[in-house]
Short mmCIF file of C-alpha atoms in Angstrom, two decimals:
data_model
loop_
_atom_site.label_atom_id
_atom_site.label_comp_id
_atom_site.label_asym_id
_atom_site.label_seq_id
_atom_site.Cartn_x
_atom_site.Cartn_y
_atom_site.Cartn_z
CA UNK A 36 -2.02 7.22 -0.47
CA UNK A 37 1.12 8.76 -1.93
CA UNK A 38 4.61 7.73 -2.18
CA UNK A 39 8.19 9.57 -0.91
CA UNK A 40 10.87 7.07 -2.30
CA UNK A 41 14.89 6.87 -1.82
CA UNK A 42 16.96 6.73 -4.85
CA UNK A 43 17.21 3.32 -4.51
CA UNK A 44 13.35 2.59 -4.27
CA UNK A 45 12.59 4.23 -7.08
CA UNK A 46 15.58 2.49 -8.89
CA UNK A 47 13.73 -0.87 -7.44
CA UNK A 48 10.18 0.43 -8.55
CA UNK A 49 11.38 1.60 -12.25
CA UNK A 50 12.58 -2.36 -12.43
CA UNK A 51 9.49 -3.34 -11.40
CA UNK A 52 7.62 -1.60 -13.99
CA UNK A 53 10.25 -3.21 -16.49
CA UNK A 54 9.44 -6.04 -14.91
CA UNK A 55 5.58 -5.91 -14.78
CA UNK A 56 5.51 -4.91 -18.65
CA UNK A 57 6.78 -8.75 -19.18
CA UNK A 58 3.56 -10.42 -17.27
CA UNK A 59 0.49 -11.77 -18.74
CA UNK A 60 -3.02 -12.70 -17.39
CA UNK A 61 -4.26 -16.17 -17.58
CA UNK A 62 -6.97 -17.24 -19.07
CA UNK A 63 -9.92 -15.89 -16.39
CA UNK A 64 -7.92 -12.38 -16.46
CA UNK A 65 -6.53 -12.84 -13.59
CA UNK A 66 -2.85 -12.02 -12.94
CA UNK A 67 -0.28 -15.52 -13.56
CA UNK A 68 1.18 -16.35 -10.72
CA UNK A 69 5.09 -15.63 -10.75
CA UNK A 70 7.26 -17.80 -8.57
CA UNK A 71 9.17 -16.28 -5.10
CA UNK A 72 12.85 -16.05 -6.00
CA UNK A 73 13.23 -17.14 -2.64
CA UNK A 74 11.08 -20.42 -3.06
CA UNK A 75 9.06 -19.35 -0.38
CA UNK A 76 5.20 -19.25 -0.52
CA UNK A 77 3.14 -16.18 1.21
CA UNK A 78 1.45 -18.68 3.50
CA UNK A 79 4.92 -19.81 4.65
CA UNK A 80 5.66 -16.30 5.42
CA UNK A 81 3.37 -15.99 7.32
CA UNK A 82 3.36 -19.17 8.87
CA UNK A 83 6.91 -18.78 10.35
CA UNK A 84 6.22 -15.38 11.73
CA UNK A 85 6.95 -14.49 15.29
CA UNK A 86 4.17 -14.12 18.08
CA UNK A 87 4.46 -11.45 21.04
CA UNK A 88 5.47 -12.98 24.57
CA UNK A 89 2.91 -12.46 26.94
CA UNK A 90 4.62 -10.32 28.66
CA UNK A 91 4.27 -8.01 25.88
CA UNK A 92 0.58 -7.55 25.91
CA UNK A 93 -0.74 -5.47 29.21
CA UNK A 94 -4.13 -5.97 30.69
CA UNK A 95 -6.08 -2.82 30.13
CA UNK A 96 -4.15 -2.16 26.25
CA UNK A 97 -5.77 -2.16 22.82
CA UNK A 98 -3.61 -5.15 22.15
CA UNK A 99 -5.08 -7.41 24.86
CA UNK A 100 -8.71 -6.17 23.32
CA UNK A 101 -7.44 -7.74 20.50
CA UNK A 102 -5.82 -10.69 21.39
CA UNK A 103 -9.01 -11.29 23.84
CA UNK A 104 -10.71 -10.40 20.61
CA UNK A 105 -9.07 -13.43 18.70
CA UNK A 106 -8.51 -10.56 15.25
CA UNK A 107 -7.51 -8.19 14.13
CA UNK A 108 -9.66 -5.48 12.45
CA UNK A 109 -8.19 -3.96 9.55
CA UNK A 110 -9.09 -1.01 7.42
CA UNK A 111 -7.52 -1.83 3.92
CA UNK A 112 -8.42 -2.75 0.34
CA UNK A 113 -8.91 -6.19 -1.43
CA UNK A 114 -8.55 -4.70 -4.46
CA UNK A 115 -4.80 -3.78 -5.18
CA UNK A 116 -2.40 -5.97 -6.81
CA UNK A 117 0.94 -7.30 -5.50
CA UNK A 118 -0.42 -5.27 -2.17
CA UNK A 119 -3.65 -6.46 -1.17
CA UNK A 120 -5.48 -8.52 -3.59
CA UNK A 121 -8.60 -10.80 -3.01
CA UNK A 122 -8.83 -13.90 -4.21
CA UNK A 123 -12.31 -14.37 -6.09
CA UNK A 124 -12.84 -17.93 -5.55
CA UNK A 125 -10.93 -18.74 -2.37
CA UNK A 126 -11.78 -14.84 -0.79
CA UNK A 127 -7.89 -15.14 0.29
CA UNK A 128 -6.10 -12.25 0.38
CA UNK A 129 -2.50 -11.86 -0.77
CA UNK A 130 -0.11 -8.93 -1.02
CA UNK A 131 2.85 -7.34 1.07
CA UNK A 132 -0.31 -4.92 2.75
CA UNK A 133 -2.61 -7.95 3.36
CA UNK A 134 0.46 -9.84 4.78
CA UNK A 135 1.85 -6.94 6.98
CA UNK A 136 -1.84 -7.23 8.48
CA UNK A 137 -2.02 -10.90 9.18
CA UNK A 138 1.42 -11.09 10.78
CA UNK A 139 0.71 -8.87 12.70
CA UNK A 140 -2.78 -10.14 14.01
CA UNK A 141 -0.61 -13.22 14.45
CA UNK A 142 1.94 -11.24 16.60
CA UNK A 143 -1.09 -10.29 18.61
CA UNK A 144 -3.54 -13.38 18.89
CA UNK A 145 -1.35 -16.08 18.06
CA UNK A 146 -2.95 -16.65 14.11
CA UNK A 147 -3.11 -14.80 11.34
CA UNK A 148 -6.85 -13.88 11.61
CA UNK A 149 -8.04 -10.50 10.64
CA UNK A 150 -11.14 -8.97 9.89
CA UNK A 151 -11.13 -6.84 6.65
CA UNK A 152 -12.96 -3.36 6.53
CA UNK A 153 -12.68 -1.61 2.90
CA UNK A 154 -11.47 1.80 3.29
CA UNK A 155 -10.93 4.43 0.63
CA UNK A 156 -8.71 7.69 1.40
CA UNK A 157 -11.73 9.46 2.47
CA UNK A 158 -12.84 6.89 5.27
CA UNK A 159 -9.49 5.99 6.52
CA UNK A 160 -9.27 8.56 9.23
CA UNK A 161 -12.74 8.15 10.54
CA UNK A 162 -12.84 4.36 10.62
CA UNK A 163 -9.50 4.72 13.09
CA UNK A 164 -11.36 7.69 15.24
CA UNK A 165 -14.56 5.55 15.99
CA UNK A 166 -12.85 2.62 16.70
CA UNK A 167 -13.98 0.36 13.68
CA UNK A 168 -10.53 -0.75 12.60
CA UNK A 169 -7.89 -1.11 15.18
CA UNK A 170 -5.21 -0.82 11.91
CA UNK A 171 -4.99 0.95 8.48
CA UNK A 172 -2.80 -0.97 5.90
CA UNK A 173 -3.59 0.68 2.84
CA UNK A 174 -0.21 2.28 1.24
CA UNK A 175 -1.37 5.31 3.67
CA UNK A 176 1.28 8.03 3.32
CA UNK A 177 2.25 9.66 6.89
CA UNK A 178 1.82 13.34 6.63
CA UNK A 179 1.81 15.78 9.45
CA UNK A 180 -1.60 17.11 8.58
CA UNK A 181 -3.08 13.29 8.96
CA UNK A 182 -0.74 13.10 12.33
CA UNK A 183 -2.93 15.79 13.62
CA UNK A 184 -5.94 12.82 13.18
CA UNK A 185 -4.26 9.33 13.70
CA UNK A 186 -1.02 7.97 15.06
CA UNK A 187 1.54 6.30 12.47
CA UNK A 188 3.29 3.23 13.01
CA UNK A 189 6.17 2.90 10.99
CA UNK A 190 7.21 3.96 7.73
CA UNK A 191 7.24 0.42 6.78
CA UNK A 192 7.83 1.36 2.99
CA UNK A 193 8.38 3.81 0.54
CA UNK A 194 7.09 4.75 -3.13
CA UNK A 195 6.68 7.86 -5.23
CA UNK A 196 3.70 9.58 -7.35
CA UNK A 197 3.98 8.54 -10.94
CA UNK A 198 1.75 8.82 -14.12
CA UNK A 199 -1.14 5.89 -15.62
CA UNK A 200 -2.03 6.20 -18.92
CA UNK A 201 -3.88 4.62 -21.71
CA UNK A 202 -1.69 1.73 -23.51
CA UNK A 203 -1.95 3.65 -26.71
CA UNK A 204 -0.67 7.25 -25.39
CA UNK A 205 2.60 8.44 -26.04
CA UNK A 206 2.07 11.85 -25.70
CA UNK A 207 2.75 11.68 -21.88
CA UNK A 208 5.54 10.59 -20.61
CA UNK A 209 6.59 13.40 -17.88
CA UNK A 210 4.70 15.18 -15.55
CA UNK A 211 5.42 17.87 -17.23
CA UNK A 212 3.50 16.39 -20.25
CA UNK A 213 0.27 17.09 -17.88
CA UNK A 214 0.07 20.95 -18.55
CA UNK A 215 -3.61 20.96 -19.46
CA UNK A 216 -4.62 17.88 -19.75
CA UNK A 217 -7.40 16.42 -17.65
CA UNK A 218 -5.47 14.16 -14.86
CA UNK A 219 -7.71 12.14 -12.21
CA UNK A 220 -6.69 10.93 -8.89
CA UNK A 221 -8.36 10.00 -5.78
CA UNK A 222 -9.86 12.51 -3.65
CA UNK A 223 -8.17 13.01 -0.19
CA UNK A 224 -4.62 11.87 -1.56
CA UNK A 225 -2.01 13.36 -1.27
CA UNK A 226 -1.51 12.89 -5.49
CA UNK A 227 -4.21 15.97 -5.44
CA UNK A 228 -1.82 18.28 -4.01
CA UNK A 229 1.18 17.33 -5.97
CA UNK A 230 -0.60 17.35 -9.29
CA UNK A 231 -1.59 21.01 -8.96
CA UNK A 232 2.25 21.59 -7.37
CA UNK A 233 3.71 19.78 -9.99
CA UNK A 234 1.17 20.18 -13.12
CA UNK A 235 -0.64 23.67 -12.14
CA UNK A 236 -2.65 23.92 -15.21
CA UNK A 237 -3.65 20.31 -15.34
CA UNK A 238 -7.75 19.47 -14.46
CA UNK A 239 -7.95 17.80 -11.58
CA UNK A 240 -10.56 15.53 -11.56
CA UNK A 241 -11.60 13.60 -8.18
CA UNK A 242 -12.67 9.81 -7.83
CA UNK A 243 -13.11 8.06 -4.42
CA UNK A 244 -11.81 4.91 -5.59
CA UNK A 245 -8.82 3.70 -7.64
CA UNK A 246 -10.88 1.54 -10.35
CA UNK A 247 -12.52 4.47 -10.78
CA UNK A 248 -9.60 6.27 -11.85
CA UNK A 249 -8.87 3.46 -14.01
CA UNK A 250 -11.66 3.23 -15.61
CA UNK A 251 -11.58 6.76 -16.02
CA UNK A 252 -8.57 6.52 -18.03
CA UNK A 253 -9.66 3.54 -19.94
CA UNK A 254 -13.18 5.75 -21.19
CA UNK A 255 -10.85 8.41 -22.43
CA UNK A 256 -12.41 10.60 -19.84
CA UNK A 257 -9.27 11.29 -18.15
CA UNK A 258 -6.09 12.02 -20.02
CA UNK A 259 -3.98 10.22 -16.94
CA UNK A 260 -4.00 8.95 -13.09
CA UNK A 261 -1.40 10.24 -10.65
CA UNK A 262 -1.39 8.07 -7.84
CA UNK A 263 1.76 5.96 -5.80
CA UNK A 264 4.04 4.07 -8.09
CA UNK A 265 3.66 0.98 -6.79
CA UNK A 266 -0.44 1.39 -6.50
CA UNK A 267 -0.25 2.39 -9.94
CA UNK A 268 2.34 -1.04 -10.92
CA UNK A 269 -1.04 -2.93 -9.88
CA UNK A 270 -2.79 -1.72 -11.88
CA UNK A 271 -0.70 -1.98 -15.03
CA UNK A 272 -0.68 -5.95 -13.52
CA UNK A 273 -3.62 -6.32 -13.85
CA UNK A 274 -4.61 -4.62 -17.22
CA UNK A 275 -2.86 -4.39 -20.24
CA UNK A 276 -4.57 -1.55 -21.50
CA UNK A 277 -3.39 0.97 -19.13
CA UNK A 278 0.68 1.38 -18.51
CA UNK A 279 2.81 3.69 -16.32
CA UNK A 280 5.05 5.97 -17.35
CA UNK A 281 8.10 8.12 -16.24
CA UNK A 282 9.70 8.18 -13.37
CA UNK A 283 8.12 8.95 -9.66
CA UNK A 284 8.21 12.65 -9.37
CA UNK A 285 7.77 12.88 -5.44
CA UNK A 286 8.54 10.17 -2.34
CA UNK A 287 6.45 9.56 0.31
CA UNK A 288 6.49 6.67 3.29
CA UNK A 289 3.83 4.61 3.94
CA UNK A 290 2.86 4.06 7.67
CA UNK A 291 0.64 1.71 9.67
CA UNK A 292 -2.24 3.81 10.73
CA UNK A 293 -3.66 3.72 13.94
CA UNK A 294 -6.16 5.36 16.49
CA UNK A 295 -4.58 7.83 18.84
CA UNK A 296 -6.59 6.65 21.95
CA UNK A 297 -4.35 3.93 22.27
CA UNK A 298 -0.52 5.66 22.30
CA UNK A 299 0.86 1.89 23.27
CA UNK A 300 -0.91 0.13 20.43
CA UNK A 301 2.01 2.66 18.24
CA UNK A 302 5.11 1.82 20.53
CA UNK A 303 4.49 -1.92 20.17
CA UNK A 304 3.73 -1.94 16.29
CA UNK A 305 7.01 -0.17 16.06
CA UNK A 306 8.45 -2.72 18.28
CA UNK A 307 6.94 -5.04 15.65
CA UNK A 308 8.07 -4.01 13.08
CA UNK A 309 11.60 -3.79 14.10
CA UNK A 310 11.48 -7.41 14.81
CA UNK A 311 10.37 -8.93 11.62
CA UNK A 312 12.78 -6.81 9.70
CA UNK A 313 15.17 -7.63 11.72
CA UNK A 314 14.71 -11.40 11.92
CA UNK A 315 14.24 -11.10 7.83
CA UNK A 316 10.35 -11.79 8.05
CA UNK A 317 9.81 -8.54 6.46
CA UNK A 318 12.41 -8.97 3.30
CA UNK A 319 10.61 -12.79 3.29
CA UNK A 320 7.22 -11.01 2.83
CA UNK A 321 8.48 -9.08 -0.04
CA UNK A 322 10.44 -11.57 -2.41
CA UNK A 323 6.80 -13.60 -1.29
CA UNK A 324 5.01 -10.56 -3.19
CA UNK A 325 6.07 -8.10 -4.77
CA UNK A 326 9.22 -9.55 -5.04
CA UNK A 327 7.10 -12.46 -7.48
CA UNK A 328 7.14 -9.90 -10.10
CA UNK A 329 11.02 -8.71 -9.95
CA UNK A 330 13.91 -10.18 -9.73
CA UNK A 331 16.66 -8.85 -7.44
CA UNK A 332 17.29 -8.19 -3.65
CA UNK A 333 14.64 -6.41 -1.42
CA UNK A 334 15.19 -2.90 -0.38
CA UNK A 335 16.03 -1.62 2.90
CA UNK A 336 13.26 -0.54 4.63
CA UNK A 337 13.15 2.73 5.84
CA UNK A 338 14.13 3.54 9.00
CA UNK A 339 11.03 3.34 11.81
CA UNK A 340 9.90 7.23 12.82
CA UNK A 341 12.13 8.80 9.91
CA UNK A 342 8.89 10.67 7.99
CA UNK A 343 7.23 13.65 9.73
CA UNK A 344 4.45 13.06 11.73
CA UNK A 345 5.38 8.82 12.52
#
């Protein structure tokens, strides 16, 4: 997890914090549900996207495994707002992550049905080397060093690290504000890295998960959370007592991971993906959900194998 974000994107994110700061929770806490600027639903999203011609799918690929299959297993979170985000009474999940995954099972099998495996940043890798998950959405940044492990699809979007802090604190607002303090992020991030590149005298405190982190900060037992921008946006969604701050201080893509074993599984998710952002499926998907929370055009995606190591 980890962001790398254009000038533009991180104009789009900072909006979308400005944004966010204007939304309430409904009565049962959870987050009120904003209307698409487009006045299109998620499900219809995903209900007009494309399926693969036959011709597509070879005999012997992962993808006819899959489609033979009838899902799609994913490894990926139910737990982050305006990404992936599980419904607690319906067990739908929503999100431009959760979305990505069912139109693509759809591309694959015909329907949108997927089979959800919770993965933190620790597990992600493994899950794709023994074959439990044939995909990874879970704003997973492509870096070489994780090339070495799994194949990227993609980058299919980009954010930037920024900075979580209690609703009260006003102490940070820079990353240079986190000389000394204690700063928590999740272990096997890329955030990890940056904090000590960015914040060298900062504590660096480890969590596996990102309510940990949260909660972290909320206890007063961590000063702040670095993590993605737009992770981080969820979060502030979701609970008034935490807020971001600043601007993202790196950019990083996030890609579709994927097992290495099967090289064509990567050429057609590419091929994929160039459809449905071509045929405006992709820029449908976002005004659907993270678009709900902002008002304005969606970005340009980045451009398919532009980040080292897709």
């Amino acid at each position: 997890m980890g962001t790398r974000t254009t000038t533009g994107t991180a104009a789009l994110l900072l909006s979308l914090a400005a944004a966010l700061t204007g939304c309430s929770s409904g009565a049962n806490g959870l987050p009120v549900e904003y209307g698409s600027p487009s006045g299109e639903s998620f499900d219809q999203v995903i209900a007009s996207a494309p399926v693969a011609p036959d011709s597509a799918i070879p005999a012997g690929s992962l993808m006819a495994k899959i489609k033979s299959r009838g899902s799609l297993n994913v490894g990926g979170t139910d737990a982050a707002a305006l990404f992936s985000l599980k419904d607690p009474v319906t067990g739908k999940l929503t999100g431009f992550d959760a979305g990505l995954a069912q139109m693509l099972a759809k591309y694959i099998t015909g329907k949108p049905s997927e089979h959800l495996v919770q993965v933190t940043a620790d597990t992600r890798e493994a899950l794709l080397q023994n074959g439990t998950v044939d995909a990874v959405f879970a704003t997973y940044t492509i870096t070489p060093a994780r090339a070495q492990k799994v194949a990227f699809a993609g980058p299919y979007y980009s954010s930037g690290d920024a900075i979580l802090v209690g609703a009260s604190n006003t102490t940070i607002t820079k990353v240079t504000d986190l000389a000394g303090k204690s700063v928590c992020t999740e272990s096997s991030s890329t955030a990890a890295n940056d904090i000590k590149q960015y914040a060298p005298t900062a504590h660096v405190i480890l969590f596996q998960t990102n309510a940990e982190c949260e909660q972290a900060v909320e206890q007063g037992r961590a000063d702040a959370y670095v993590l993605d921008q737009a992770l981080l946006l969820g979060d502030q969604y979701r609970d008034k007592s935490v807020k971001v701050v600043g601007q993202p201080f790196t950019t990083e893509p996030y890609g579709i991971g994927l097992p290495q074993s099967s090289p064509e599984l990567k050429a057609f998710v590419n091929e994929w993906l160039g459809t449905i952002e071509s045929d405006g499926a992709w820029a449908r998907l976002w005004q659907a959900t993270i678009g709900t929370a902002l008002t304005g055009n969606p970005p340009t995606p980045p451009v398919i194998g532009s980040a080292q190591g897709s």
